[in-house]
Short mmCIF file of C-alpha atoms in Angstrom, two decimals:
data_model
loop_
_atom_site.label_atom_id
_atom_site.label_comp_id
_atom_site.label_asym_id
_atom_site.label_seq_id
_atom_site.Cartn_x
_atom_site.Cartn_y
_atom_site.Cartn_z
CA UNK K 1 -0.02 -0.30 -0.22
CA UNK K 2 1.28 3.59 -1.34
CA UNK K 3 2.57 5.42 2.41
CA UNK K 4 4.15 8.58 2.35
CA UNK K 5 5.00 8.59 5.66
CA UNK K 6 7.12 5.35 5.09
CA UNK K 7 8.91 7.03 2.75
CA UNK K 8 10.24 9.47 4.98
CA UNK K 9 14.14 9.63 6.48
CA UNK K 10 15.94 10.40 8.70
CA UNK K 11 16.18 13.53 7.60
CA UNK K 12 12.64 14.13 7.04
CA UNK K 13 12.36 12.93 10.30
CA UNK K 14 14.76 15.01 11.66
CA UNK K 15 12.81 18.46 10.72
CA UNK K 16 9.85 17.50 11.25
CA UNK K 17 11.00 17.16 14.52
CA UNK K 18 12.73 20.58 14.50
CA UNK K 19 9.56 22.26 13.14
CA UNK K 20 7.26 20.45 15.80
CA UNK K 21 10.82 22.15 18.32
CA UNK K 22 9.83 25.83 17.45
CA UNK K 23 6.30 24.87 17.46
CA UNK K 24 6.88 23.83 20.74
CA UNK K 25 8.83 26.94 21.82
CA UNK K 26 6.22 29.43 20.43
CA UNK K 27 3.80 27.53 22.52
CA UNK K 28 5.68 28.03 25.31
CA UNK K 29 5.60 31.62 25.61
CA UNK K 30 1.82 32.07 24.59
CA UNK K 31 1.25 29.56 26.85
CA UNK K 32 3.49 31.46 29.80
CA UNK K 33 1.72 34.61 29.16
CA UNK K 34 -1.69 32.59 29.71
CA UNK K 35 -1.00 31.22 32.70
CA UNK K 36 1.17 33.75 34.19
CA UNK K 37 4.10 31.53 34.98
CA UNK K 38 7.69 30.79 33.96
CA UNK K 39 6.70 27.96 31.51
CA UNK K 40 9.74 24.89 29.95
CA UNK K 41 9.22 23.00 27.48
CA UNK K 42 10.42 19.71 27.00
CA UNK K 43 12.10 18.49 23.20
CA UNK K 44 9.18 17.37 21.82
CA UNK K 45 9.36 13.84 21.36
CA UNK K 46 8.54 13.43 17.16
CA UNK K 47 7.57 10.17 16.21
CA UNK K 48 6.07 8.22 13.37
CA UNK K 49 3.61 5.97 15.04
CA UNK K 50 0.88 3.63 13.73
CA UNK K 51 -2.47 3.99 14.87
CA UNK K 52 -2.57 1.78 18.15
CA UNK K 53 0.64 2.83 19.65
CA UNK K 54 -0.11 6.29 19.49
CA UNK K 55 -3.33 5.50 21.46
CA UNK K 56 -1.51 2.89 23.76
CA UNK K 57 0.52 6.27 24.08
CA UNK K 58 -2.68 8.23 25.69
CA UNK K 59 -3.45 5.64 28.07
CA UNK K 60 -5.16 3.47 25.95
CA UNK K 61 -7.83 3.25 23.58
CA UNK K 62 -10.80 3.80 26.35
CA UNK K 63 -9.30 6.21 28.85
CA UNK K 64 -11.26 10.05 29.27
CA UNK K 65 -9.72 12.11 26.99
CA UNK K 66 -9.99 15.87 26.03
CA UNK K 67 -9.31 16.51 22.27
CA UNK K 68 -9.20 19.94 20.45
CA UNK K 69 -9.16 19.52 16.60
CA UNK K 70 -8.62 22.20 14.23
CA UNK K 71 -8.04 21.98 10.70
CA UNK K 72 -6.03 23.66 8.72
CA UNK K 73 -6.75 23.92 4.85
CA UNK K 74 -4.69 26.93 1.92
CA UNK K 75 -1.24 25.36 0.37
CA UNK K 76 -1.51 22.16 2.58
CA UNK K 77 -4.43 20.80 4.37
CA UNK K 78 -4.63 18.07 6.87
CA UNK K 79 -5.19 18.15 11.16
CA UNK K 80 -3.92 19.33 13.57
CA UNK K 81 -5.01 17.81 17.21
CA UNK K 82 -4.16 18.23 21.22
CA UNK K 83 -4.62 15.44 23.39
CA UNK K 84 -4.77 15.39 27.40
CA UNK K 85 -5.53 13.24 29.62
CA UNK K 86 -8.31 14.30 32.37
CA UNK K 87 -6.77 14.56 35.30
CA UNK K 88 -3.66 17.28 33.03
CA UNK K 89 -7.13 19.09 31.78
CA UNK K 90 -8.56 19.37 34.98
CA UNK K 91 -5.08 20.59 36.67
CA UNK K 92 -4.28 23.24 33.42
CA UNK K 93 -8.49 24.59 33.66
CA UNK K 94 -7.63 24.94 37.11
CA UNK K 95 -4.49 26.91 37.13
CA UNK K 96 -6.19 29.61 34.25
CA UNK K 97 -9.32 30.07 35.56
CA UNK K 98 -8.31 30.85 39.24
CA UNK K 99 -10.24 33.47 41.48
CA UNK K 100 -13.01 33.07 38.47
CA UNK K 101 -15.06 30.95 40.89
CA UNK K 102 -14.51 27.55 38.35
CA UNK K 103 -12.75 25.74 41.69
CA UNK K 104 -14.80 22.05 42.04
CA UNK K 105 -12.38 20.91 39.96
CA UNK K 106 -14.88 17.66 39.16
CA UNK K 107 -17.57 19.99 37.37
CA UNK K 108 -16.44 20.92 33.22
CA UNK K 109 -18.44 24.12 33.14
CA UNK K 110 -18.22 25.67 29.63
CA UNK K 111 -15.38 28.28 30.57
CA UNK K 112 -13.33 25.51 31.23
CA UNK K 113 -14.34 24.38 28.07
CA UNK K 114 -13.23 27.40 26.54
CA UNK K 115 -10.41 27.61 28.03
CA UNK K 116 -9.45 24.75 27.36
CA UNK K 117 -10.29 24.80 23.40
CA UNK K 118 -8.00 28.19 23.95
CA UNK K 119 -4.62 26.04 24.76
CA UNK K 120 -5.65 23.69 21.71
CA UNK K 121 -6.08 26.94 19.72
CA UNK K 122 -2.45 28.39 21.13
CA UNK K 123 -0.54 25.01 20.83
CA UNK K 124 -2.33 24.64 16.52
CA UNK K 125 -1.63 27.81 15.56
CA UNK K 126 2.25 27.72 16.85
CA UNK K 127 2.49 24.24 15.27
CA UNK K 128 0.83 25.43 11.62
CA UNK K 129 2.25 28.43 11.72
CA UNK K 130 5.94 27.31 12.35
CA UNK K 131 4.80 25.31 9.44
CA UNK K 132 3.80 28.22 7.48
CA UNK K 133 6.98 30.61 8.27
CA UNK K 134 9.80 27.61 7.66
CA UNK K 135 7.71 26.86 4.12
CA UNK K 136 6.36 30.20 2.93
CA UNK K 137 3.20 28.26 2.72
CA UNK K 138 -0.34 29.91 3.13
CA UNK K 139 -2.46 28.36 5.96
CA UNK K 140 -5.71 28.67 7.75
CA UNK K 141 -7.25 27.58 10.82
CA UNK K 142 -10.09 26.57 11.37
CA UNK K 143 -11.84 27.69 14.64
CA UNK K 144 -10.89 25.12 17.14
CA UNK K 145 -13.78 22.20 18.35
CA UNK K 146 -13.48 20.30 21.49
CA UNK K 147 -14.87 17.18 23.18
CA UNK K 148 -14.30 15.57 25.77
CA UNK K 149 -13.99 11.94 25.11
CA UNK K 150 -12.68 8.07 24.82
CA UNK K 151 -8.77 8.64 23.63
CA UNK K 152 -9.65 5.81 20.62
CA UNK K 153 -12.99 7.64 19.45
CA UNK K 154 -11.14 11.54 19.36
CA UNK K 155 -8.72 10.19 17.90
CA UNK K 156 -10.35 8.28 14.79
CA UNK K 157 -11.46 11.11 13.31
CA UNK K 158 -8.57 12.61 11.54
CA UNK K 159 -7.63 8.92 10.87
CA UNK K 160 -10.31 8.23 9.22
CA UNK K 161 -10.37 11.67 7.15
CA UNK K 162 -6.81 11.48 6.94
CA UNK K 163 -5.99 7.91 6.92
CA UNK K 164 -8.54 6.39 4.02
CA UNK K 165 -4.03 6.05 2.30
CA UNK K 166 -2.08 5.10 5.27
CA UNK K 167 -2.16 4.03 9.00
CA UNK K 168 0.05 5.88 9.63
CA UNK K 169 0.09 9.70 12.17
CA UNK K 170 2.23 11.96 13.11
CA UNK K 171 2.80 12.35 17.12
CA UNK K 172 4.50 14.58 19.01
CA UNK K 173 4.31 14.65 22.86
CA UNK K 174 5.87 17.25 24.98
CA UNK K 175 5.47 17.93 28.75
CA UNK K 176 5.24 21.38 30.34
CA UNK K 177 6.33 22.69 33.06
CA UNK K 178 5.69 25.32 35.12
CA UNK K 179 6.80 26.49 38.56
CA UNK K 180 4.32 24.56 40.41
CA UNK K 181 2.74 21.61 38.26
CA UNK K 182 4.86 19.38 35.07
CA UNK K 183 2.07 17.87 32.45
CA UNK K 184 2.66 15.72 29.61
CA UNK K 185 0.42 16.78 26.30
CA UNK K 186 0.37 15.30 23.01
CA UNK K 187 0.19 16.85 19.40
CA UNK K 188 -1.10 14.56 16.43
CA UNK K 189 -0.39 16.11 13.21
CA UNK K 190 -2.70 14.52 9.82
CA UNK K 191 -1.87 15.82 6.72
CA UNK K 192 -3.15 15.25 3.68
CA UNK K 193 -1.05 12.87 1.62
CA UNK K 194 0.44 16.37 -0.70
CA UNK K 195 0.82 18.15 2.05
CA UNK K 196 3.82 16.51 3.59
CA UNK K 197 5.52 16.08 0.93
CA UNK K 198 5.29 19.82 -0.30
CA UNK K 199 6.85 20.35 3.31
CA UNK K 200 9.69 19.18 2.60
CA UNK K 201 9.58 20.09 -0.63
CA UNK K 202 9.39 23.76 0.25
CA UNK K 203 12.75 22.97 2.88
CA UNK K 204 14.64 21.04 0.26
CA UNK K 205 14.76 17.83 0.46
CA UNK K 206 12.06 16.55 -1.06
CA UNK K 207 10.45 13.02 -0.69
CA UNK S 1 -13.88 -20.91 29.24
CA UNK S 2 -14.57 -18.98 27.14
CA UNK S 3 -11.73 -16.19 25.21
CA UNK S 4 -11.68 -12.26 24.84
CA UNK S 5 -10.37 -11.56 21.39
CA UNK S 6 -9.70 -8.05 20.37
CA UNK S 7 -11.12 -6.89 17.15
CA UNK S 8 -8.53 -3.84 16.12
CA UNK S 9 -9.19 -1.02 13.55
CA UNK S 10 -9.49 -2.37 10.25
CA UNK S 11 -9.79 -5.53 11.32
CA UNK S 12 -12.42 -8.46 11.73
CA UNK S 13 -12.69 -11.73 13.57
CA UNK S 14 -15.13 -14.96 13.10
CA UNK S 15 -15.51 -17.14 16.56
CA UNK S 16 -17.73 -19.26 18.34
CA UNK S 17 -19.43 -19.51 21.12
CA UNK S 18 -18.76 -18.69 24.36
CA UNK S 19 -16.52 -16.87 23.13
CA UNK S 20 -16.40 -12.89 23.72
CA UNK S 21 -15.22 -10.37 20.74
CA UNK S 22 -14.35 -6.98 21.59
CA UNK S 23 -13.97 -3.82 19.65
CA UNK S 24 -12.94 -0.58 21.86
CA UNK S 25 -13.47 3.05 21.42
CA UNK S 26 -15.67 3.02 18.41
CA UNK S 27 -15.85 6.53 17.37
CA UNK S 28 -16.53 7.76 13.72
CA UNK S 29 -16.45 3.98 13.01
CA UNK S 30 -18.69 1.08 13.10
CA UNK S 31 -18.41 -1.91 14.83
CA UNK S 32 -20.75 -5.24 13.03
CA UNK S 33 -21.61 -7.93 14.41
CA UNK S 34 -23.44 -11.14 12.49
CA UNK S 35 -24.26 -13.97 14.58
CA UNK S 36 -25.96 -17.29 13.61
CA UNK S 37 -27.65 -18.06 16.36
CA UNK S 38 -28.27 -22.19 16.09
CA UNK S 39 -24.39 -22.58 15.55
CA UNK S 40 -23.46 -20.15 17.99
CA UNK S 41 -20.66 -18.33 15.57
CA UNK S 42 -20.00 -14.98 15.09
CA UNK S 43 -17.98 -12.21 14.08
CA UNK S 44 -17.32 -8.70 14.87
CA UNK S 45 -15.76 -6.17 11.76
CA UNK S 46 -13.99 -2.21 12.85
CA UNK S 47 -14.90 -0.83 9.68
CA UNK S 48 -13.77 3.09 9.17
CA UNK S 49 -14.91 3.83 6.04
CA UNK S 50 -18.24 3.95 3.79
CA UNK S 51 -17.21 2.44 0.29
CA UNK S 52 -14.04 1.47 -1.21
CA UNK S 53 -15.38 2.07 -4.70
CA UNK S 54 -13.03 5.00 -4.37
CA UNK S 55 -9.80 2.58 -4.15
CA UNK S 56 -7.64 1.13 -6.35
CA UNK S 57 -8.81 -2.70 -5.76
CA UNK S 58 -5.38 -4.13 -4.85
CA UNK S 59 -4.07 -1.74 -2.93
CA UNK S 60 -6.69 -1.79 -0.14
CA UNK S 61 -6.88 -3.05 3.02
CA UNK S 62 -10.44 -5.03 2.69
CA UNK S 63 -11.41 -4.72 6.22
CA UNK S 64 -11.06 -1.07 6.33
CA UNK S 65 -13.94 -0.34 4.21
CA UNK S 66 -18.06 -1.38 5.45
CA UNK S 67 -18.61 -3.34 1.68
CA UNK S 68 -15.60 -5.03 1.43
CA UNK S 69 -15.03 -5.77 5.35
CA UNK S 70 -19.22 -7.59 5.66
CA UNK S 71 -19.17 -9.29 2.45
CA UNK S 72 -15.16 -11.28 3.33
CA UNK S 73 -16.80 -11.65 7.33
CA UNK S 74 -20.29 -13.37 5.94
CA UNK S 75 -17.62 -15.62 3.93
CA UNK S 76 -15.64 -16.36 6.44
CA UNK S 77 -18.61 -17.42 8.89
CA UNK S 78 -19.71 -19.62 5.98
CA UNK S 79 -16.40 -21.26 5.96
CA UNK S 80 -17.24 -22.30 9.69
CA UNK S 81 -20.78 -23.55 8.70
CA UNK S 82 -22.89 -20.65 9.13
CA UNK S 83 -26.31 -20.59 7.57
CA UNK S 84 -26.74 -16.92 5.11
CA UNK S 85 -30.27 -17.37 6.32
CA UNK S 86 -29.75 -17.75 9.40
CA UNK S 87 -27.05 -14.20 9.74
CA UNK S 88 -28.81 -11.42 12.51
CA UNK S 89 -26.83 -8.66 12.69
CA UNK S 90 -26.53 -5.63 15.42
CA UNK S 91 -24.48 -2.54 15.43
CA UNK S 92 -22.88 0.58 17.11
CA UNK S 93 -20.83 2.89 16.20
CA UNK S 94 -20.92 5.88 13.40
CA UNK S 95 -21.04 9.20 16.19
CA UNK S 96 -19.94 12.12 15.66
CA UNK S 97 -17.15 12.87 18.26
CA UNK S 98 -16.97 16.83 16.80
CA UNK S 99 -19.87 18.97 16.91
CA UNK S 100 -18.60 21.14 13.60
CA UNK S 101 -20.27 23.46 12.02
CA UNK S 102 -23.29 23.04 10.01
CA UNK S 103 -21.83 22.65 6.23
CA UNK S 104 -18.84 21.72 7.05
CA UNK S 105 -17.49 17.86 5.41
CA UNK S 106 -15.53 16.55 8.55
CA UNK S 107 -17.70 14.82 11.17
CA UNK S 108 -20.10 13.30 8.29
CA UNK S 109 -18.17 10.28 8.07
CA UNK S 110 -20.03 8.88 11.16
CA UNK S 111 -23.43 8.77 9.63
CA UNK S 112 -22.10 7.77 6.22
CA UNK S 113 -20.95 4.68 7.69
CA UNK S 114 -23.87 4.44 9.29
CA UNK S 115 -25.68 4.54 6.38
CA UNK S 116 -23.41 2.14 3.99
CA UNK S 117 -23.66 -0.84 6.53
CA UNK S 118 -27.20 -0.54 6.30
CA UNK S 119 -27.39 -0.83 2.65
CA UNK S 120 -24.71 -3.35 2.52
CA UNK S 121 -26.17 -5.51 5.25
CA UNK S 122 -29.45 -5.21 2.93
CA UNK S 123 -28.22 -6.15 -0.12
CA UNK S 124 -27.17 -9.11 1.33
CA UNK S 125 -30.56 -9.75 2.81
CA UNK S 126 -28.98 -10.14 6.37
CA UNK S 127 -31.50 -8.72 8.85
CA UNK S 128 -30.88 -5.76 11.41
CA UNK S 129 -32.45 -7.17 14.45
CA UNK S 130 -30.57 -3.87 16.77
CA UNK S 131 -28.33 -0.54 16.34
CA UNK S 132 -27.10 1.86 18.87
CA UNK S 133 -26.15 4.76 16.16
CA UNK S 134 -24.98 8.09 15.38
CA UNK S 135 -25.22 10.45 18.14
CA UNK S 136 -21.46 12.36 19.54
CA UNK S 137 -19.96 10.15 21.56
CA UNK S 138 -17.16 6.86 22.02
CA UNK S 139 -18.30 3.30 21.85
CA UNK S 140 -16.99 -0.24 23.06
CA UNK S 141 -18.81 -3.52 21.72
CA UNK S 142 -17.90 -6.80 24.14
CA UNK S 143 -20.24 -9.39 21.37
CA UNK S 144 -20.94 -12.38 23.54
CA UNK S 145 -21.31 -15.38 21.16
CA UNK S 146 -22.69 -17.57 23.48
CA UNK S 147 -25.98 -15.50 23.60
CA UNK S 148 -25.31 -13.29 20.33
CA UNK S 149 -26.00 -10.47 23.05
CA UNK S 150 -24.44 -7.26 21.97
CA UNK S 151 -22.83 -4.83 24.81
CA UNK S 152 -21.83 -1.28 24.07
CA UNK S 153 -20.04 1.09 26.83
CA UNK S 154 -19.62 4.21 26.71
CA UNK S 155 -17.75 6.67 29.03
CA UNK S 156 -20.82 8.61 30.61
CA UNK S 157 -23.87 6.74 29.08
CA UNK S 158 -23.01 2.90 31.22
CA UNK S 159 -23.46 -0.18 29.78
CA UNK S 160 -26.47 -0.50 27.07
CA UNK S 161 -27.60 -4.51 25.89
CA UNK S 162 -28.53 -5.40 22.44
#
């Protein structure tokens, strides 16, 4: 079966990782502004992996997960999804909404959902922004969509939309640490078959 | 002793009672349980896409598409002795996980999967006896081949038996 991800060599993966690094750096700056804290982000682990491995890295297919999904379109087309497990999501919401009367950790209010959606939006924009800057491609982003459900069920959405040809995904795992808290989140990137090729060509390492 | 067997994405498994077939975290995908109650032969298929026709025949994974997966699942059950006239179906999944803007292409795939599965079953004259489909949440299926019961569980809505 034709699968562009399998044609990526180590140089391509390095480039994707570097895009991930730049994106993560942008995201850290943006998050630090919002969280009013110094946020450090580990060097992201970028993997090109199959669906099952990605789902297991999220804690298993049935684990309760918050997913924020954005579509990108224009010169490059695909989806980017920010995934964070429920416990870490509660921590993020707690930090974000301190002093807003949203102290009950177990209640997921509209306000908390918007906060998480905004974090997903920032991360998604940071990654897509870094790709656009490096390649000079014009890339637009949709508004963010949020859902809380089984990790496997959330991830199946982009897999279905953009995984029709192959079954591999680009999976970026990163750890954020602030003064008091550490948490892990994952960004999964899906690209249309042509999109990865265009990105690599623009960066001078055509597939 | 019953044995539990897991069915992955774009996969199917055929077994006999009292075995249990499980498939986890169906989102927009659809799980199809086919059953011959007399012989307790059952199969569970986890499809991702409605239709294989837009793809070149020799490159596809047939277990990924509703049309090809159901046809192959039926053949496999018949090979083990199941009778076409006795096979019945129960299905679950086909959700819209993210509430996107009206008119957006993204997210309509669950509905299309459910529609296609129903059409394929109809074409094969397999009666659909139960369904737990569409809506907006993920589902896990346990299919008990001793009884033909399909159990559907989700994170916030408990477990339903069909």
